[in-house]
CSV table of C-alpha atoms and ligand atoms in Angstrom, one decimal:
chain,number,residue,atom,x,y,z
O,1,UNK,CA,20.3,-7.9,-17.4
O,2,UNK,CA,18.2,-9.7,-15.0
O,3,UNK,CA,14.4,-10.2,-14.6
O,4,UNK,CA,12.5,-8.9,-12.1
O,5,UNK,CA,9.1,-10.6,-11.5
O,6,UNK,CA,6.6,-9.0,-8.6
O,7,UNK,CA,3.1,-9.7,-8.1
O,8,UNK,CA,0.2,-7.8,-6.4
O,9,UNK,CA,-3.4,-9.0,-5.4
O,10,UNK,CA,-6.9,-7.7,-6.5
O,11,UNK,CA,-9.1,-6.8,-3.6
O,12,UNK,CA,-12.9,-7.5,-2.3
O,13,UNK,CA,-13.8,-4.9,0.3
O,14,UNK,CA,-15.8,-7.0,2.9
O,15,UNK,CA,-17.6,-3.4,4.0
O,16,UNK,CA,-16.9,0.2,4.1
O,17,UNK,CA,-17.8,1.5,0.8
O,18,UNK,CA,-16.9,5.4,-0.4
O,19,UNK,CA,-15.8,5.8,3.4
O,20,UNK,CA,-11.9,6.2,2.5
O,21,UNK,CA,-12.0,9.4,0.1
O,22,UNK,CA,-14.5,10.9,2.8
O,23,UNK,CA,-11.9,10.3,6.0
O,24,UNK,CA,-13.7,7.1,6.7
O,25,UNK,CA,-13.3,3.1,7.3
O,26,UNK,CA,-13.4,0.4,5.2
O,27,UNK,CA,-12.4,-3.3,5.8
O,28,UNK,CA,-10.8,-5.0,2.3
O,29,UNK,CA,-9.0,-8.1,1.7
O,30,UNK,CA,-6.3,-9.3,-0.5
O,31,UNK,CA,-7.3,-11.7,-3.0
O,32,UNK,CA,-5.3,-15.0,-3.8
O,33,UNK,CA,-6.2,-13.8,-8.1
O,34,UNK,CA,-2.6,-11.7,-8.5
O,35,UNK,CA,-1.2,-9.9,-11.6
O,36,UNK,CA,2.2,-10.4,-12.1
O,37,UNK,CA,4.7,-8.2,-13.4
O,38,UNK,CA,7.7,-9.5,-15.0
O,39,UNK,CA,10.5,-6.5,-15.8
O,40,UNK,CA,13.6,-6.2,-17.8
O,41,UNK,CA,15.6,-2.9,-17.1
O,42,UNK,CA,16.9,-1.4,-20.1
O,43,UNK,CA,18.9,2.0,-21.1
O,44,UNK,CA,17.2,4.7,-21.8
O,45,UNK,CA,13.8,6.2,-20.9
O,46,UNK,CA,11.7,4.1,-23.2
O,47,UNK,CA,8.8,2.0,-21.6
O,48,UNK,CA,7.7,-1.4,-23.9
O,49,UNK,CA,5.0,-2.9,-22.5
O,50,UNK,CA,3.2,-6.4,-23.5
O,51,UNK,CA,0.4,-8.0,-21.6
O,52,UNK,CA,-0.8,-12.1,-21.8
O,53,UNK,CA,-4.5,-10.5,-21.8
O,54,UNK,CA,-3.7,-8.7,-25.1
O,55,UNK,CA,-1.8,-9.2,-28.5
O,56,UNK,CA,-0.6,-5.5,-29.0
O,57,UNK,CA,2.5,-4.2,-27.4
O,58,UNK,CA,2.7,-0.3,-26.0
O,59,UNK,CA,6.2,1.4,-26.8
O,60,UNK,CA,7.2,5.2,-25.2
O,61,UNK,CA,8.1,7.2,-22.7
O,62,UNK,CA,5.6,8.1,-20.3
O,63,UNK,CA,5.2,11.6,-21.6
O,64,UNK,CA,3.4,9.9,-25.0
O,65,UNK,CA,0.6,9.5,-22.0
O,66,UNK,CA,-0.6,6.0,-23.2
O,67,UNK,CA,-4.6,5.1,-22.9
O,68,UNK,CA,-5.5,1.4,-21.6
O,69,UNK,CA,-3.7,-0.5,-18.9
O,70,UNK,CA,0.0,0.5,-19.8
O,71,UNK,CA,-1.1,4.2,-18.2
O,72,UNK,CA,-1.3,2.6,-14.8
O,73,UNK,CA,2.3,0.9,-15.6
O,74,UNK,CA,3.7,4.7,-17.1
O,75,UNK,CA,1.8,6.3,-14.0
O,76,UNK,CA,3.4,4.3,-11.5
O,77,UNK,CA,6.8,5.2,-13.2
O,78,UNK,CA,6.1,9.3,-13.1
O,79,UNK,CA,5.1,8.9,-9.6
O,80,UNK,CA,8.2,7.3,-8.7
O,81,UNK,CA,10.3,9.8,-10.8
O,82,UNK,CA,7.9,12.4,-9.1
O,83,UNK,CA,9.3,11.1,-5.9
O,84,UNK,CA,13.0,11.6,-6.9
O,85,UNK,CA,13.7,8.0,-7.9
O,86,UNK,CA,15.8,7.4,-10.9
O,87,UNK,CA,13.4,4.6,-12.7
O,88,UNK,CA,15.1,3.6,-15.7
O,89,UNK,CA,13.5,2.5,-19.0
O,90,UNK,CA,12.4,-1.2,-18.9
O,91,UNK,CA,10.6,-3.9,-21.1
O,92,UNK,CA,7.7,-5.9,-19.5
O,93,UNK,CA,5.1,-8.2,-19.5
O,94,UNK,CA,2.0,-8.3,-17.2
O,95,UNK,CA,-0.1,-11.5,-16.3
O,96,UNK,CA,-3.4,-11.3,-14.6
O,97,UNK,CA,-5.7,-13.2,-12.8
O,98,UNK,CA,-8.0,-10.6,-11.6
O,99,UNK,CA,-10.7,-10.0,-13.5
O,100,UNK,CA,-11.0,-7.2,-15.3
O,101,UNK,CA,-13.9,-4.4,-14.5
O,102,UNK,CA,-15.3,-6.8,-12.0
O,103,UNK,CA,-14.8,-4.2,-9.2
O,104,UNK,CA,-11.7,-6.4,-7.7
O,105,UNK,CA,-9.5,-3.9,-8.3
O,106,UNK,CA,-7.2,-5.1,-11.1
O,107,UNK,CA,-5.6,-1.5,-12.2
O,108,UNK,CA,-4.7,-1.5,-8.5
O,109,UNK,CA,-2.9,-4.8,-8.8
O,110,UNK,CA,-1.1,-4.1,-11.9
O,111,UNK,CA,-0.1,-0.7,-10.2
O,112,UNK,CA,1.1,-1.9,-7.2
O,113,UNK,CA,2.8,-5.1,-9.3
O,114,UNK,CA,4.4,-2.1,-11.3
O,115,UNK,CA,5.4,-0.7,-8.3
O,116,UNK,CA,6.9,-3.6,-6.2
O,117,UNK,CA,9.0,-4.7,-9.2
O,118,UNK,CA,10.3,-1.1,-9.9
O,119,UNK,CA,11.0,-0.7,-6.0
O,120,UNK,CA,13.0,-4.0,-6.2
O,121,UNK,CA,15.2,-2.6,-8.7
O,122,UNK,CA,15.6,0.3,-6.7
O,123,UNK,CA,17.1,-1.1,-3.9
O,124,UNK,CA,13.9,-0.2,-1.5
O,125,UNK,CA,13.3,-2.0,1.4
O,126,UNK,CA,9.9,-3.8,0.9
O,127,UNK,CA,10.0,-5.2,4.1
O,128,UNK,CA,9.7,-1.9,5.8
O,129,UNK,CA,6.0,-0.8,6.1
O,130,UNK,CA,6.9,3.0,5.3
O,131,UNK,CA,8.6,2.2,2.0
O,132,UNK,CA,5.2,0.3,1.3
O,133,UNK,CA,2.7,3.3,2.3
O,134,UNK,CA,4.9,5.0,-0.2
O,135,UNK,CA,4.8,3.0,-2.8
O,136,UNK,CA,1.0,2.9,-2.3
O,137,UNK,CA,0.7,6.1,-2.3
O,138,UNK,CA,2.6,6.6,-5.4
O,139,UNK,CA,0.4,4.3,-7.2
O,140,UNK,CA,-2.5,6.2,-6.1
O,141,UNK,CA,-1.1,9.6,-7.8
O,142,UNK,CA,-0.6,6.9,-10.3
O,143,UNK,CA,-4.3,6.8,-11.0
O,144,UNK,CA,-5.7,9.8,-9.9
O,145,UNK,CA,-2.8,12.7,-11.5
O,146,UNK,CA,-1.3,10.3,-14.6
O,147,UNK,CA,-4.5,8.2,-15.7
O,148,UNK,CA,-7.5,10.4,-14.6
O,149,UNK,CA,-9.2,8.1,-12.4
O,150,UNK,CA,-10.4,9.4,-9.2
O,151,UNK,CA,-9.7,6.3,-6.6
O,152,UNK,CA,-10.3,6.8,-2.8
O,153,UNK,CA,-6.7,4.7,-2.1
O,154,UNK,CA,-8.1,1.8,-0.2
O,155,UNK,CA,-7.0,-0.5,-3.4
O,156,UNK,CA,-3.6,0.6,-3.3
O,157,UNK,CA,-2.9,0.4,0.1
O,158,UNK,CA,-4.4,-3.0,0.8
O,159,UNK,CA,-2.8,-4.5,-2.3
O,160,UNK,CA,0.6,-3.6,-0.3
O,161,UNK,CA,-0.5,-3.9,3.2
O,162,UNK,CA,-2.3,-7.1,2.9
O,163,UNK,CA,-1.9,-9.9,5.3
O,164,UNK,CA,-2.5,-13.7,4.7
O,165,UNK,CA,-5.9,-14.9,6.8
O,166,UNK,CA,-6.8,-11.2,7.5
O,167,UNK,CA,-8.9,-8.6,6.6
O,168,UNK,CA,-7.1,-4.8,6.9
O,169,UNK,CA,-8.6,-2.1,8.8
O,170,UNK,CA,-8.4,1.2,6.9
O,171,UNK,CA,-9.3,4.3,8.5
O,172,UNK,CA,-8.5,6.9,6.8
O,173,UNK,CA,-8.6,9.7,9.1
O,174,UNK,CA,-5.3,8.9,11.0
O,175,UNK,CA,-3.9,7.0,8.1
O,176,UNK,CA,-4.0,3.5,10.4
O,177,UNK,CA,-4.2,-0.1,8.6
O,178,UNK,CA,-5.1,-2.8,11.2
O,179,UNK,CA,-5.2,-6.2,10.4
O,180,UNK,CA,-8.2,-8.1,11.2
O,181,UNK,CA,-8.3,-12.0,11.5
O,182,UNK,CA,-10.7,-13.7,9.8
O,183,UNK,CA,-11.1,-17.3,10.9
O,184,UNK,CA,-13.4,-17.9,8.2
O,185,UNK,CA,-12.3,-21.5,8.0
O,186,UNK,CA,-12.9,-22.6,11.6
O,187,UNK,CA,-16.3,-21.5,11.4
O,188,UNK,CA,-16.7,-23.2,8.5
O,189,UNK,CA,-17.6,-20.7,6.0
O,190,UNK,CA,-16.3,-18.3,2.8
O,191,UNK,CA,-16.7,-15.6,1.2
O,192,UNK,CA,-18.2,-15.8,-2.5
O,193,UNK,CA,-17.6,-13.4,-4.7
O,194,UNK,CA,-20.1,-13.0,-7.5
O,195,UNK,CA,-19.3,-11.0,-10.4
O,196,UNK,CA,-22.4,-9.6,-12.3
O,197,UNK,CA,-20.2,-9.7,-15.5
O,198,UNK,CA,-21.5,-5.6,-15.4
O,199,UNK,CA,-18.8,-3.8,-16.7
O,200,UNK,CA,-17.5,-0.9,-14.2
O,201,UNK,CA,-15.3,1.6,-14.9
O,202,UNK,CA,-14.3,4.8,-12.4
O,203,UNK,CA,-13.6,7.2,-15.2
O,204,UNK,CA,-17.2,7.2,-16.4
O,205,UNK,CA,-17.9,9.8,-14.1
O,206,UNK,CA,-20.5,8.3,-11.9
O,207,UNK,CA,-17.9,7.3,-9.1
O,208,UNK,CA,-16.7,10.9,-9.3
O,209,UNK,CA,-20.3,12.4,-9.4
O,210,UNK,CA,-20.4,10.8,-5.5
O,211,UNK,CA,-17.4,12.1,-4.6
O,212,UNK,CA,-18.7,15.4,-5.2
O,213,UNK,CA,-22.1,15.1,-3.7
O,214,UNK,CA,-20.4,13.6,-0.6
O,215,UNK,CA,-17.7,17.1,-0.5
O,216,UNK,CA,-21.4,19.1,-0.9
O,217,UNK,CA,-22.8,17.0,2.0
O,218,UNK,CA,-19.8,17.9,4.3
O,219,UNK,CA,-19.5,21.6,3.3
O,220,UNK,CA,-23.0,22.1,4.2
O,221,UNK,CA,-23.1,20.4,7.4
O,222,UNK,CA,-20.1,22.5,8.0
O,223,UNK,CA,-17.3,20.0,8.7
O,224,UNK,CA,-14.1,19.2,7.0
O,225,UNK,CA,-15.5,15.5,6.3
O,226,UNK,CA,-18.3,13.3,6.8
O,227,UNK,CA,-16.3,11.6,8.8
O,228,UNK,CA,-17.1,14.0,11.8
O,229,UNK,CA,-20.5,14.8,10.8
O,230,UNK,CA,-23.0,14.0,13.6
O,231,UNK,CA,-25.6,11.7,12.4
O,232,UNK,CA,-29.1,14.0,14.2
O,233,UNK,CA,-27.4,16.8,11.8
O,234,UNK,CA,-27.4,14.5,8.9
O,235,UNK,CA,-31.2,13.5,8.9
O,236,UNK,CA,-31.9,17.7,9.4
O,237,UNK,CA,-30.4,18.5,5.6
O,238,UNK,CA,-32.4,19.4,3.8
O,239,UNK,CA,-31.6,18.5,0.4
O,240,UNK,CA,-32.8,15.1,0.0
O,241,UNK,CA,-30.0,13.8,-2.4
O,242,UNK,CA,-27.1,15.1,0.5
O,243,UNK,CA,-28.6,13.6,3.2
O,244,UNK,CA,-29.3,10.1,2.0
O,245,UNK,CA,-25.5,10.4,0.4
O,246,UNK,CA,-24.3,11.6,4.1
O,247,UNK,CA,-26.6,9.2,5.9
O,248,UNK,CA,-25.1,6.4,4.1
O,249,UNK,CA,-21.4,7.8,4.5
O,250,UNK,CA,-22.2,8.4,8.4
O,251,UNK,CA,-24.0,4.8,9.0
O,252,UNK,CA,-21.2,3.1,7.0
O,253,UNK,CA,-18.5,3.9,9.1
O,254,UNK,CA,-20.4,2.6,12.3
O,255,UNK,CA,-21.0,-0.6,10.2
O,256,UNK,CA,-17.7,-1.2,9.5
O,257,UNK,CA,-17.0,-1.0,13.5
O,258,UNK,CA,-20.0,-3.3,13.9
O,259,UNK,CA,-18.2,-6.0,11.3
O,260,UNK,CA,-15.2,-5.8,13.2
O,261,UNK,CA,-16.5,-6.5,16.9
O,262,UNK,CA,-18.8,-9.0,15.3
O,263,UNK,CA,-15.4,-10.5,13.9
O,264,UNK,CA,-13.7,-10.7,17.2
O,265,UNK,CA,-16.9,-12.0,18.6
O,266,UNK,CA,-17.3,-14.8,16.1
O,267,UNK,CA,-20.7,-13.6,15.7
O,268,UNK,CA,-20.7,-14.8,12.1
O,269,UNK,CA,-24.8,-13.7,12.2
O,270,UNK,CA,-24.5,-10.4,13.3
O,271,UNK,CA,-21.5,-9.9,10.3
O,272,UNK,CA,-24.2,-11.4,7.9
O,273,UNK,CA,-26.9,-8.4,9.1
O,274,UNK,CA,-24.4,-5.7,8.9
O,275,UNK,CA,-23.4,-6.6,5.7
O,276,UNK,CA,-27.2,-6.6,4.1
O,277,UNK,CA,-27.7,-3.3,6.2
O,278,UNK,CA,-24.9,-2.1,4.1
O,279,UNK,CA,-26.2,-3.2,0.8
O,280,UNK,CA,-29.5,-1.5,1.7
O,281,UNK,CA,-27.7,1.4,2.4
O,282,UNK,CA,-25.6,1.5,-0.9
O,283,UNK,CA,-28.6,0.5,-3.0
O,284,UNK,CA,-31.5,3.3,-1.3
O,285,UNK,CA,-28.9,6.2,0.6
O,286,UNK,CA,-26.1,6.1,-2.0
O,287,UNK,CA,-28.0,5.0,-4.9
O,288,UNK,CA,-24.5,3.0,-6.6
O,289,UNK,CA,-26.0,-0.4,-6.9
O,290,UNK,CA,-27.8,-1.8,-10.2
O,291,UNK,CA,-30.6,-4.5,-11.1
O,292,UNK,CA,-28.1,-7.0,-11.4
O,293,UNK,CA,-25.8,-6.4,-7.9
O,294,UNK,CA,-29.8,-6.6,-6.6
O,295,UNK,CA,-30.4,-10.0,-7.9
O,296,UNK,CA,-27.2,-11.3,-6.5
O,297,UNK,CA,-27.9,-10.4,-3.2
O,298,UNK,CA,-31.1,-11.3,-3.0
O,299,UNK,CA,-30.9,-14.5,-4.8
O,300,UNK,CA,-27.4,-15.0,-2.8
O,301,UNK,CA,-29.4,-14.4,0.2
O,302,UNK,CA,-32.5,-16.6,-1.0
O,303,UNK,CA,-30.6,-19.5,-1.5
O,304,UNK,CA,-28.9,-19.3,2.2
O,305,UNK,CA,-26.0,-17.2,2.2
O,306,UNK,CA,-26.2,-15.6,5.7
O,307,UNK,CA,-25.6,-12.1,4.5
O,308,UNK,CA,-24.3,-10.1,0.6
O,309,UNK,CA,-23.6,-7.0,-0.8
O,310,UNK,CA,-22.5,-4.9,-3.6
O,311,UNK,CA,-18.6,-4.5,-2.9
O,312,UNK,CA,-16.3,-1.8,-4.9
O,313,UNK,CA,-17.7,1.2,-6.5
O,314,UNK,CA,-20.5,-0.2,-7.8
O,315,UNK,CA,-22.7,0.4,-10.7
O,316,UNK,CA,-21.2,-3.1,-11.8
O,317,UNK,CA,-18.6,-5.3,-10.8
O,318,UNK,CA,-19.5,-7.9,-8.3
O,319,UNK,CA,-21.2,-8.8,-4.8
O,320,UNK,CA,-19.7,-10.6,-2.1
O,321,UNK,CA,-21.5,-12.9,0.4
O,322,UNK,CA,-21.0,-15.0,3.3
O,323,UNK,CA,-21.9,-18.5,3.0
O,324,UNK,CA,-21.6,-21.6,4.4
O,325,UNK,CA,-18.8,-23.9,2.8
O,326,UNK,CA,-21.2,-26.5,2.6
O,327,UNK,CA,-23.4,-24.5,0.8
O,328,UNK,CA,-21.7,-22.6,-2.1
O,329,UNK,CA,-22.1,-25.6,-4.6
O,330,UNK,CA,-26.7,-24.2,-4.2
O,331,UNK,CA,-26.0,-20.9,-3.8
O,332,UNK,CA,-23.8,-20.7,-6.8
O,333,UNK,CA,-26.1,-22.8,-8.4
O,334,UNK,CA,-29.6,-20.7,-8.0
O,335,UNK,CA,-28.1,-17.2,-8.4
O,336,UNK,CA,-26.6,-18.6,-11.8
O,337,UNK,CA,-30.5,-19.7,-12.7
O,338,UNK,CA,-31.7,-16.4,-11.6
O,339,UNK,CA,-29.2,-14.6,-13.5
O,340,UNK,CA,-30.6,-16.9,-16.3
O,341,UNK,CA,-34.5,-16.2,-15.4
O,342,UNK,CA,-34.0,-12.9,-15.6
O,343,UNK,CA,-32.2,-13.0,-19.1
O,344,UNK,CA,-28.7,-12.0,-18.2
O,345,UNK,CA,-25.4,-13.4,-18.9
O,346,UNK,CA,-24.0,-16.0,-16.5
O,347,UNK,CA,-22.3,-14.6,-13.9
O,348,UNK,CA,-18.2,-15.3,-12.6
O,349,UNK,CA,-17.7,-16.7,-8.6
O,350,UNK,CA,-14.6,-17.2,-6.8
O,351,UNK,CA,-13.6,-17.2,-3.5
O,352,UNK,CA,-12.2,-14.7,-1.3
O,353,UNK,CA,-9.3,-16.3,0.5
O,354,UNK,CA,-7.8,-13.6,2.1
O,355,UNK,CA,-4.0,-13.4,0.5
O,356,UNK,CA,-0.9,-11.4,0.5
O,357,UNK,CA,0.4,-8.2,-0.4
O,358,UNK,CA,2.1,-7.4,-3.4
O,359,UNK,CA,5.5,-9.3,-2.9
O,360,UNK,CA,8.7,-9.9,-5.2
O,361,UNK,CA,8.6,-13.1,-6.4
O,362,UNK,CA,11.7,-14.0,-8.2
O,363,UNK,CA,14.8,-11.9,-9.3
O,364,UNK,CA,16.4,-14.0,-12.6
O,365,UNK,CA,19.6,-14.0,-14.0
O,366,UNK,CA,18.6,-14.6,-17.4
O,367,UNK,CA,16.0,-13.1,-19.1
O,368,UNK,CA,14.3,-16.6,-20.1
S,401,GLA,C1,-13.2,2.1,-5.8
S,401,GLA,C2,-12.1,3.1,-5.4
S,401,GLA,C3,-11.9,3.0,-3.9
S,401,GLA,C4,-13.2,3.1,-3.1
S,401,GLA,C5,-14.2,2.2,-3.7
S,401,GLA,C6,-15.6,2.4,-3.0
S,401,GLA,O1,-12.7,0.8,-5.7
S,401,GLA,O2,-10.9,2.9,-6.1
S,401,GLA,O3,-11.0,4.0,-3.5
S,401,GLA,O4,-13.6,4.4,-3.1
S,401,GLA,O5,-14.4,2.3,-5.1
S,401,GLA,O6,-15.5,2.0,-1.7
């Protein structure tokens, strides 16, 4: 039988943070960190799964309902039966260079690696954009119905929409992705990711805890989502907890706009202030950031990045800023002493080169 092997990226949202499950924008890019999904179709139903990350290997069918990563690998596969596809049963092994519970999305990328590979043996066309918002979508019932994890979709959809050198606009109101150039290397500069080493996790109920204050916000302003809520009605609610969660919702979708024309304008300045507006935002309105996403900012920021924030869904995971090439080496450098000043564990960097969408990378005719 031959192998199948497919890859799909983690993510770092460059703004637009719990905008996509309230009808909003947000602007993510692919990662070049990948997981990589390497499939052997079998006969019969049976699922054994074996990852490079860890020793133990998960056999069933995807009723046993697994816990851990292989429920992202058996969700993917009930979606697609959910779909009408005829998955068959199938040994693999998963390889991953996203980091795990560092905000970056790695369940999406073993999802959509799931997903690609399966679609591959399928027969589906992956170079038709439909059969990818499928797919993505799929992988989004994956986690949300199968595992239990509420996820807003901007994860999936960029790990299969991604485009090398650009940043996707999501706007999930009409459903739209629109790729953004990001000529980050003609103007000389990156983005860092810093990863606060602050485990996150979206099943621990806090993620889902603002999903629900943000459907309270919305159904007492009166609309069908924050996304149409006027911003003078905002500031007039009168619960102080819905309006800073609205207010942040409201202002974030503006910012995102703001990061895009400053984009197009090469205003690399004006990206830097909308992107500490929105980590001011997240850490006062929305109330997801933590002591340690703080001190990466600010010490990101003291030592000359032009603008950071918290990126993902925060309480954890990692920051992203926008620094000069020539100056990563000191900006790594002092938030890693801060981090140390302040008695926490070192934290992870890498760069944010914006990458490609999940993609098949080899179909083998042996299964060595
Ligand atoms: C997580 C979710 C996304 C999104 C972000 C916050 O990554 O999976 O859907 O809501 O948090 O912007």
């Amino acid at each position: 039988m031959p192998a199948l092997v497919a890859s799909a990226p983690g993510r770092v949202n460059l703004i637009g943070e719990h905008t996509d499950y309230n009808g909003g924008l947000c602007l993510p890019l692919a990662l070049p960190q990948r997981t990589t999904f390497t499939l052997f179709p079998r006969s019969g139903p049976a699922l054994s799964l074996s990852s490079a990350q860890e020793d133990s290997v998960w056999e069933g069918v995807v009723e046993d309902r697994p816990d851990g990563w292989p429920a992202y690998v058996a969700g993917v596969v009930q979606a697609l039966r959910d779909d009408g596809h005829e998955v068959p049963g199938f040994e693999a092994s998963v390889d991953s260079e996203v980091p795990l519970g560092a905000g970056l999305s790695s369940s999406a990328a073993l999802e959509c690696s799931a997903a690609t590979a399966l679609a591959a043996l399928l027969g589906l066309d992956l170079a038709d954009r439909g059969v990818r918002r499928r797919l993505a979508t799929a992988c989004i019932r994956a986690e949300t119905d199968y595992v239990g994890a509420p996820t807003g979709g901007m994860d999936q959809t960029v790990a299969m929409l991604a485009r090398p050198g650009h940043a996707l606009l999501l706007d999930f109101a009409d459903g739209s992705a629109t790729p953004v150039e990001l000529p980050l290397d003609e103007a000389r500069l990156v983005l860092l990711v810093i990863d606060t080493r602050v485990s996150h996790a979206l099943t621990d109920g806090s993620y889902g805890n603002r999903r629900n204050e943000s459907a309270d916000a919305a159904r007492a302003l009166g609309v069908s989502s924050l996304r149409v809520a006027n911003q003078a009605r905002v500031e007039e609610l009168e619960d102080d907890v819905l309006r800073r969660r609205a207010r942040h919702v409201v202002s974030e979708n503006l910012r995102v706009l703001a990061a895009v024309g400053a984009i197009g304008d090469r205003d690399w300045d004006a990206l830097a202030d909308v992107l500490d507006a929105s980590h001011t935002s997240m850490r006062d309105d929305f109330e997801i950031s933590c002591r340690e996403l703080d001190l990466a900012v600010e010490s990101a920021r003291a030592a000359g990045a032009l603008g950071a924030r918290m990126t993902g869904g925060g309480f954890g995971g990692s920051a992203v800023a926008l620094v000069a090439r020539k100056a990563v080496g000191r900006v790594q450098a002092d938030v890693t002493k801060a981090f140390a000043d302040a008695g926490l564990e070192e934290p992870a960097y890498l760069l944010a080169i914006p990458g490609d969408a999940a993609r098949v990378e080899s179909v083998a005719s042996s299964a060595g």
